Amino acid sequence: MTKDEFYMGKALAEAKTAYAVGEIPIGAVIVYEKKVVARAYNLRESLPCATAHAELLAIEKACRALNRWRLTGCTLYVTVEPCPMCAGAIVNSRLDRVVYGCDDPKAGAVRSLFQLVDNDHLNHRTEVTAGVRAEECAALMKDFFRKRRKR
């Protein structure tokens, strides 16, 4: 198992917690110097708050844990490709790297619809690794929405 697969497993665990509480199953962890400094899952329905995406919640926690807003030296692992709002936060927080599981063809802003995090016009570019444990990440989303439609 690679390092990326290992940490994506941690993000998947967060996504499964989201699933269990009725949230869209997206999980995120932020790693700094081989240590998970933040973990989160979607909480939009529970809070309720439109910005309570796993990535944003993890970024907020990492900033508090490291006592700084610049998350240089950190990698974000997230189960689904970030949306435009989260991609903007990735750039603004200066994350060095984002690793995601499955693509989001309807809202993805890292590769699918937009390429925000490594756009030459912005003041920061983030390295991207896509498709890590993609099948597991996609299966969790598909199962969640299949069960939701049955209700």
XYZ file of N, CA, C and O in Angstrom:
604
model
N 0.847 -1.183 0.000
C 0.000 0.000 0.000
C 0.893 1.247 0.000
O 1.818 1.347 0.804
N 0.596 2.171 -0.889
C 1.374 3.402 -0.953
C 0.958 4.368 0.162
O -0.098 4.204 0.788
N 1.757 5.376 0.368
C 1.436 6.431 1.348
C 0.106 7.084 0.994
O -0.734 7.303 1.874
N -0.093 7.395 -0.282
C -1.351 8.031 -0.688
C -2.546 7.119 -0.438
O -3.601 7.584 0.006
N -2.408 5.845 -0.726
C -3.500 4.897 -0.472
C -3.797 4.802 1.020
O -4.958 4.714 1.435
N -2.760 4.811 1.835
C -2.927 4.752 3.290
C -3.742 5.942 3.800
O -4.728 5.769 4.509
N -3.325 7.149 3.434
C -4.032 8.336 3.921
C -5.412 8.476 3.302
O -6.326 8.991 3.941
N -5.592 7.991 2.074
C -6.933 8.001 1.492
C -7.843 7.068 2.287
O -9.044 7.324 2.415
N -7.276 6.023 2.850
C -8.053 5.160 3.735
C -8.586 5.917 4.936
O -9.717 5.689 5.386
N -7.806 6.847 5.458
C -8.247 7.689 6.577
C -9.391 8.602 6.119
O -10.364 8.813 6.850
N -9.273 9.156 4.912
C -10.343 9.995 4.371
C -11.605 9.166 4.124
O -12.723 9.634 4.389
N -11.434 7.947 3.652
C -12.579 7.050 3.453
C -13.285 6.741 4.774
O -14.518 6.654 4.812
N -12.527 6.590 5.839
C -13.142 6.358 7.154
C -14.015 7.549 7.546
O -15.121 7.376 8.095
N -13.552 8.758 7.259
C -14.355 9.956 7.530
C -15.613 9.963 6.665
O -16.706 10.302 7.137
N -15.469 9.583 5.402
C -16.622 9.533 4.498
C -17.657 8.527 4.990
O -18.863 8.776 4.905
N -17.206 7.413 5.521
C -18.130 6.397 6.045
C -18.866 6.915 7.277
O -20.032 6.591 7.480
N -18.210 7.742 8.071
C -18.892 8.368 9.207
C -19.978 9.309 8.699
O -21.094 9.325 9.223
N -19.658 10.083 7.663
C -20.666 10.973 7.065
C -21.865 10.165 6.584
O -23.020 10.525 6.851
N -21.592 9.085 5.899
C -22.641 8.198 5.395
C -23.539 7.742 6.546
O -24.764 7.785 6.447
N -22.930 7.312 7.632
C -23.672 6.781 8.776
C -24.603 7.807 9.420
O -25.627 7.432 10.000
N -24.258 9.086 9.318
C -25.109 10.121 9.922
C -26.007 10.806 8.895
O -26.639 11.809 9.193
N -26.060 10.253 7.672
C -26.956 10.768 6.653
C -26.418 11.920 5.825
O -27.163 12.568 5.098
N -25.131 12.163 5.916
C -24.490 13.211 5.111
C -23.938 12.602 3.832
O -23.608 11.411 3.792
N -23.782 13.428 2.788
C -23.124 12.955 1.575
C -21.733 12.475 1.983
O -20.995 13.201 2.657
N -21.386 11.238 1.629
C -20.160 10.620 2.161
C -18.866 11.109 1.518
O -18.270 10.442 0.673
N -18.448 12.272 1.954
C -17.155 12.812 1.538
C -16.337 13.040 2.795
O -16.829 13.640 3.761
N -15.113 12.531 2.785
C -14.222 12.680 3.926
C -12.899 13.280 3.497
O -12.502 13.160 2.334
N -12.253 13.946 4.454
C -10.978 14.602 4.163
C -10.043 14.504 5.357
O -10.507 14.540 6.511
N -8.762 14.393 5.077
C -7.729 14.502 6.111
C -6.612 15.379 5.563
O -6.380 15.427 4.354
N -5.941 16.073 6.465
C -4.775 16.875 6.095
C -3.581 16.333 6.849
O -3.639 16.121 8.067
N -2.499 16.102 6.093
C -1.286 15.497 6.635
C -0.150 16.511 6.577
O 0.062 17.167 5.553
N 0.567 16.618 7.698
C 1.749 17.473 7.788
C 2.849 16.661 8.460
O 2.645 16.109 9.545
N 3.976 16.555 7.819
C 5.117 15.805 8.336
C 4.719 14.396 8.792
O 4.998 13.978 9.918
N 4.004 13.698 7.909
C 3.583 12.309 8.102
C 2.588 12.125 9.242
O 2.374 11.005 9.705
N 1.954 13.204 9.686
C 0.981 13.120 10.777
C -0.332 13.742 10.321
O -0.342 14.822 9.718
N -1.445 13.068 10.627
C -2.760 13.636 10.339
C -3.009 14.751 11.351
O -3.051 14.506 12.552
N -3.121 15.981 10.853
C -3.344 17.134 11.733
C -4.799 17.578 11.728
O -5.206 18.373 12.588
N -5.590 17.074 10.774
C -7.010 17.422 10.725
C -7.761 16.338 9.972
O -7.235 15.746 9.027
N -8.984 16.132 10.400
C -9.868 15.183 9.720
C -11.282 15.736 9.801
O -11.632 16.384 10.791
N -12.067 15.484 8.762
C -13.431 16.002 8.741
C -14.262 15.255 7.702
O -13.720 14.582 6.828
N -15.565 15.404 7.834
C -16.506 14.885 6.838
C -17.601 15.916 6.648
O -17.749 16.844 7.453
N -18.347 15.761 5.562
C -19.414 16.714 5.263
C -20.391 16.839 6.428
O -20.771 15.829 7.032
N -20.806 18.073 6.703
C -21.785 18.337 7.768
C -22.838 19.356 7.333
O -23.452 20.008 8.169
N -23.052 19.497 6.030
C -23.995 20.503 5.549
C -25.395 20.311 6.108
O -26.049 21.280 6.476
N -25.873 19.096 6.142
C -27.225 18.819 6.645
C -27.283 18.935 8.164
O -28.234 19.486 8.716
N -26.280 18.443 8.835
C -26.279 18.413 10.304
C -26.165 19.790 10.938
O -26.763 20.048 11.976
N -25.401 20.686 10.340
C -25.157 21.978 10.997
C -26.332 22.963 10.951
O -26.523 23.646 11.960
N -27.151 23.143 10.055
C -27.014 23.139 8.604
C -26.218 24.357 8.151
O -26.421 25.467 8.637
N -25.330 24.128 7.184
C -24.464 25.200 6.704
C -23.966 24.844 5.310
O -23.384 23.778 5.113
N -24.181 25.744 4.359
C -23.806 25.495 2.968
C -22.306 25.292 2.784
O -21.882 24.624 1.847
N -21.494 25.855 3.663
C -20.042 25.758 3.502
C -19.418 24.620 4.316
O -18.193 24.498 4.344
N -20.215 23.788 4.927
C -19.686 22.720 5.782
C -19.257 21.498 4.965
O -19.660 20.368 5.235
N -18.420 21.744 3.977
C -17.832 20.665 3.181
C -16.642 20.088 3.942
O -15.969 20.798 4.690
N -16.366 18.816 3.712
C -15.273 18.135 4.404
C -13.948 18.881 4.254
O -13.206 19.051 5.225
N -13.660 19.346 3.030
C -12.388 20.022 2.780
C -12.266 21.308 3.596
O -11.221 21.569 4.198
N -13.318 22.115 3.605
C -13.270 23.384 4.347
C -13.134 23.146 5.839
O -12.368 23.841 6.519
N -13.879 22.181 6.351
C -13.792 21.873 7.780
C -12.395 21.371 8.143
O -11.840 21.751 9.181
N -11.811 20.544 7.284
C -10.453 20.048 7.539
C -9.436 21.181 7.471
O -8.515 21.246 8.299
N -9.580 22.079 6.506
C -8.667 23.218 6.398
C -8.742 24.080 7.653
O -7.711 24.471 8.215
N -9.952 24.353 8.128
C -10.105 25.138 9.361
C -9.425 24.458 10.547
O -8.721 25.100 11.324
N -9.620 23.160 10.665
C -9.004 22.413 11.778
C -7.478 22.411 11.665
O -6.782 22.548 12.677
N -6.966 22.242 10.451
C -5.512 22.233 10.258
C -4.911 23.595 10.605
O -3.846 23.664 11.230
N -5.582 24.662 10.217
C -5.098 26.008 10.560
C -5.008 26.176 12.073
O -4.024 26.716 12.591
N -6.027 25.706 12.780
C -6.011 25.797 14.255
C -4.919 24.903 14.847
O -4.200 25.309 15.755
N -4.793 23.693 14.320
C -3.804 22.750 14.855
C -2.374 23.253 14.658
O -1.521 23.082 15.540
N -2.121 23.877 13.511
C -0.773 24.351 13.200
C -0.569 25.817 13.571
O 0.542 26.337 13.448
N -1.650 26.464 13.996
C -1.626 27.867 14.401
C -1.089 28.782 13.298
O -0.259 29.658 13.538
N -1.590 28.540 12.078
C -1.217 29.379 10.939
C -2.228 29.165 9.820
O -2.860 28.113 9.750
N -2.377 30.166 8.975
C -3.325 30.024 7.866
C -2.672 29.459 6.614
O -3.353 28.910 5.770
N -1.376 29.589 6.487
C -0.666 29.020 5.337
C -0.367 27.553 5.631
O 0.420 27.253 6.531
N -0.958 26.691 4.844
C -0.780 25.258 5.070
C 0.283 24.668 4.146
O 0.166 23.540 3.667
N 1.348 25.443 3.933
C 2.468 24.929 3.154
C 3.048 23.718 3.884
O 3.053 23.651 5.110
N 3.492 22.761 3.104
C 4.018 21.530 3.683
C 2.939 20.496 3.950
O 3.250 19.387 4.385
N 1.683 20.837 3.687
C 0.560 19.935 3.966
C -0.024 19.344 2.690
O 0.024 19.956 1.624
N -0.602 18.154 2.849
C -1.332 17.487 1.779
C -2.748 17.231 2.252
O -2.963 16.732 3.356
N -3.709 17.576 1.394
C -5.126 17.287 1.637
C -5.486 16.018 0.887
O -5.234 15.920 -0.324
N -6.053 15.053 1.599
C -6.602 13.840 0.993
C -8.114 13.937 1.112
O -8.636 14.145 2.210
N -8.809 13.815 -0.010
C -10.267 13.922 -0.010
C -10.840 12.874 -0.958
O -10.270 12.605 -2.014
N -11.952 12.286 -0.572
C -12.489 11.147 -1.304
C -13.087 11.508 -2.660
O -13.130 10.664 -3.551
N -13.556 12.747 -2.816
C -14.174 13.180 -4.062
C -13.521 14.486 -4.508
O -13.172 15.334 -3.678
N -13.379 14.656 -5.802
C -12.793 15.865 -6.362
C -13.464 17.116 -5.795
O -14.687 17.221 -5.789
N -12.689 18.060 -5.292
C -13.248 19.279 -4.694
C -14.044 20.144 -5.678
O -13.736 20.219 -6.867
N -15.056 20.811 -5.118
C -15.903 21.742 -5.867
C -15.176 23.094 -5.999
O -14.106 23.287 -5.416
N -15.750 24.053 -6.731
C -15.095 25.362 -6.870
C -14.827 26.069 -5.533
O -13.760 26.670 -5.357
N -15.763 26.006 -4.610
C -15.567 26.651 -3.311
C -14.373 26.041 -2.583
O -13.500 26.768 -2.077
N -14.308 24.729 -2.555
C -13.222 24.050 -1.856
C -11.891 24.224 -2.588
O -10.846 24.376 -1.956
N -11.934 24.218 -3.917
C -10.709 24.448 -4.693
C -10.151 25.833 -4.388
O -8.935 26.010 -4.261
N -11.023 26.826 -4.260
C -10.579 28.166 -3.892
C -9.920 28.183 -2.531
O -8.886 28.837 -2.329
N -10.499 27.456 -1.585
C -9.912 27.384 -0.245
C -8.567 26.661 -0.266
O -7.653 27.022 0.484
N -8.422 25.673 -1.125
C -7.153 24.960 -1.263
C -6.062 25.922 -1.727
O -4.961 25.950 -1.175
N -6.386 26.728 -2.723
C -5.428 27.716 -3.223
C -5.130 28.747 -2.150
O -3.959 29.059 -1.865
N -6.163 29.300 -1.521
C -5.976 30.363 -0.530
C -5.248 29.905 0.718
O -4.576 30.714 1.368
N -5.355 28.636 1.062
C -4.652 28.130 2.246
C -3.231 27.656 1.919
O -2.502 27.243 2.807
N -2.874 27.722 0.646
C -1.513 27.397 0.192
C -1.124 25.931 0.428
O 0.040 25.617 0.672
N -2.103 25.037 0.371
C -1.783 23.619 0.467
C -0.817 23.243 -0.647
O -0.979 23.671 -1.790
N 0.183 22.445 -0.323
C 1.160 22.025 -1.324
C 0.573 21.024 -2.310
O 0.928 21.008 -3.482
N -0.330 20.190 -1.796
C -0.773 19.051 -2.610
C -2.193 18.665 -2.245
O -2.580 18.755 -1.077
N -2.952 18.231 -3.248
C -4.264 17.640 -3.018
C -4.300 16.283 -3.716
O -3.850 16.150 -4.854
N -4.788 15.303 -2.975
C -4.943 13.948 -3.493
C -6.418 13.611 -3.350
O -6.969 13.713 -2.258
N -7.052 13.253 -4.459
C -8.471 12.903 -4.340
C -8.754 11.546 -4.951
O -7.978 11.035 -5.749
N -9.888 10.993 -4.530
C -10.292 9.669 -4.983
C -10.972 9.708 -6.336
O -10.318 9.615 -7.378
N -12.285 9.898 -6.350
C -13.023 9.857 -7.616
C -13.324 11.252 -8.144
O -13.410 12.214 -7.389
N -13.461 11.310 -9.466
C -13.823 12.563 -10.124
C -15.261 12.941 -9.789
O -16.080 12.085 -9.467
N -15.550 14.247 -9.907
C -16.917 14.741 -9.780
C -17.267 15.463 -11.076
O -16.995 16.650 -11.227
N -17.874 14.747 -12.026
C -18.154 15.342 -13.330
C -19.185 16.466 -13.292
O -19.278 17.251 -14.229
N -19.933 16.591 -12.208
C -20.960 17.640 -12.104
C -20.464 18.899 -11.413
O -21.027 19.971 -11.610
N -19.444 18.789 -10.555
C -19.002 19.963 -9.789
C -17.499 20.025 -9.558
O -17.032 20.898 -8.842
N -16.738 19.129 -10.147
C -15.301 19.072 -9.892
C -14.546 20.281 -10.427
O -14.709 20.660 -11.584
N -13.741 20.866 -9.567
C -13.002 22.075 -9.947
C -11.488 21.885 -9.900
O -10.741 22.846 -9.896
N -11.048 20.625 -9.876
C -9.622 20.334 -9.893
C -9.212 19.795 -11.273
O -8.172 20.182 -11.800
N -10.049 18.958 -11.858
C -9.775 18.411 -13.179
C -11.028 18.351 -14.066
O -10.951 18.612 -15.252
N -12.175 17.959 -13.527
C -13.346 17.631 -14.339
C -13.943 18.813 -15.086
O -14.034 18.794 -16.311
N -14.409 19.831 -14.372
C -15.030 21.000 -15.007
C -14.075 22.179 -15.110
O -14.091 22.913 -16.097
N -13.308 22.386 -14.054
C -12.361 23.495 -13.974
C -11.029 22.952 -13.476
O -10.989 21.888 -12.874
N -9.981 23.709 -13.681
C -8.663 23.349 -13.164
C -8.174 24.524 -12.321
O -7.256 25.242 -12.713
N -8.795 24.712 -11.166
C -8.494 25.889 -10.352
C -7.205 25.788 -9.550
O -6.480 26.769 -9.428
N -6.903 24.630 -8.999
C -5.809 24.557 -8.025
C -4.420 24.652 -8.632
O -3.463 24.925 -7.916
N -4.310 24.445 -9.926
C -2.999 24.587 -10.559
C -3.062 25.566 -11.737
O -2.286 25.476 -12.684
N -3.951 26.535 -11.632
C -4.147 27.543 -12.667
C -3.025 28.581 -12.620
O -2.762 29.178 -11.576
N -2.387 28.806 -13.742
C -1.260 29.743 -13.807
C -1.646 31.189 -13.498
O -0.776 32.005 -13.196
N -2.908 31.522 -13.576
C -3.351 32.890 -13.316
C -3.490 33.203 -11.827
O -3.631 34.364 -11.449
N -3.465 32.199 -10.990
C -3.622 32.404 -9.548
C -2.257 32.522 -8.871
O -1.241 32.139 -9.433
N -2.272 33.024 -7.649
C -1.015 33.287 -6.938
C -0.398 32.054 -6.292
O 0.680 32.137 -5.725
N -1.074 30.922 -6.329
C -0.532 29.682 -5.759
C -1.024 28.517 -6.608
O -2.158 28.507 -7.060
N -0.169 27.549 -6.813
C -0.532 26.344 -7.522
C -0.266 25.143 -6.625
O 0.752 25.080 -5.948
N -1.210 24.224 -6.655
C -1.158 23.032 -5.823
C -0.953 21.806 -6.705
O -1.618 21.659 -7.727
N -0.058 20.953 -6.301
C 0.159 19.692 -7.014
C -1.067 18.803 -6.828
O -1.660 18.768 -5.746
N -1.438 18.073 -7.873
C -2.640 17.232 -7.837
C -2.294 15.790 -8.163
O -1.568 15.508 -9.109
N -2.848 14.879 -7.356
C -2.836 13.451 -7.672
C -4.290 12.992 -7.619
O -4.948 13.146 -6.588
N -4.779 12.469 -8.727
C -6.184 12.054 -8.821
C -6.292 10.545 -8.939
O -5.359 9.874 -9.383
N -7.433 10.008 -8.533
C -7.740 8.606 -8.758
C -7.229 7.629 -7.723
O -7.231 6.425 -7.966
N -6.832 8.115 -6.553
C -6.334 7.216 -5.511
C -7.529 6.547 -4.823
O -8.399 7.217 -4.278
N -7.578 5.234 -4.927
C -8.681 4.422 -4.387
C -10.025 4.905 -4.941
O -11.051 4.911 -4.257
N -9.993 5.301 -6.193
C -11.165 5.894 -6.851
C -12.382 4.977 -6.836
O -13.504 5.457 -6.620
N -12.186 3.697 -7.057
C -13.318 2.773 -7.110
C -14.050 2.725 -5.768
O -15.278 2.742 -5.720
N -13.297 2.679 -4.674
C -13.913 2.650 -3.340
C -14.664 3.947 -3.057
O -15.770 3.929 -2.514
N -14.048 5.057 -3.403
C -14.662 6.362 -3.165
C -15.948 6.508 -3.968
O -16.977 6.946 -3.449
N -15.902 6.112 -5.237
C -17.078 6.209 -6.102
C -18.177 5.254 -5.647
O -19.359 5.608 -5.662
N -17.799 4.052 -5.232
C -18.794 3.063 -4.786
C -19.560 3.568 -3.568
O -20.780 3.375 -3.470
N -18.875 4.223 -2.657
C -19.528 4.774 -1.461
C -20.563 5.832 -1.862
O -21.694 5.834 -1.365
N -20.189 6.710 -2.784
C -21.114 7.745 -3.258
C -22.306 7.115 -3.975
O -23.462 7.481 -3.716
N -22.052 6.172 -4.866
C -23.131 5.531 -5.621
C -24.103 4.820 -4.700
O -25.320 4.913 -4.865
N -23.573 4.105 -3.709
C -24.425 3.397 -2.765
C -25.285 4.375 -1.967
O -26.482 4.148 -1.769
N -24.696 5.472 -1.516
C -25.424 6.484 -0.750
C -26.592 7.041 -1.563
O -27.725 7.095 -1.085
N -26.329 7.455 -2.781
C -27.382 8.058 -3.602
C -28.406 7.031 -4.071
O -29.587 7.350 -4.209
N -28.000 5.791 -4.293
C -28.950 4.729 -4.650
C -29.941 4.521 -3.512
O -31.147 4.474 -3.723
N -29.425 4.468 -2.289
C -30.313 4.280 -1.126
C -31.185 5.507 -0.894
O -32.344 5.390 -0.522
N -30.642 6.690 -1.134
C -31.423 7.910 -0.963
C -32.588 7.962 -1.950
O -33.693 8.374 -1.597
N -32.352 7.547 -3.197
C -33.407 7.560 -4.214
C -34.512 6.558 -3.873
O -35.671 6.788 -4.193
N -34.149 5.453 -3.238
C -35.156 4.444 -2.872
C -36.107 4.954 -1.805
O -37.245 4.531 -1.731
N -35.614 5.881 -0.956
C -36.457 6.445 0.106
C -37.412 7.382 -0.491
O -38.196 7.873 -0.742
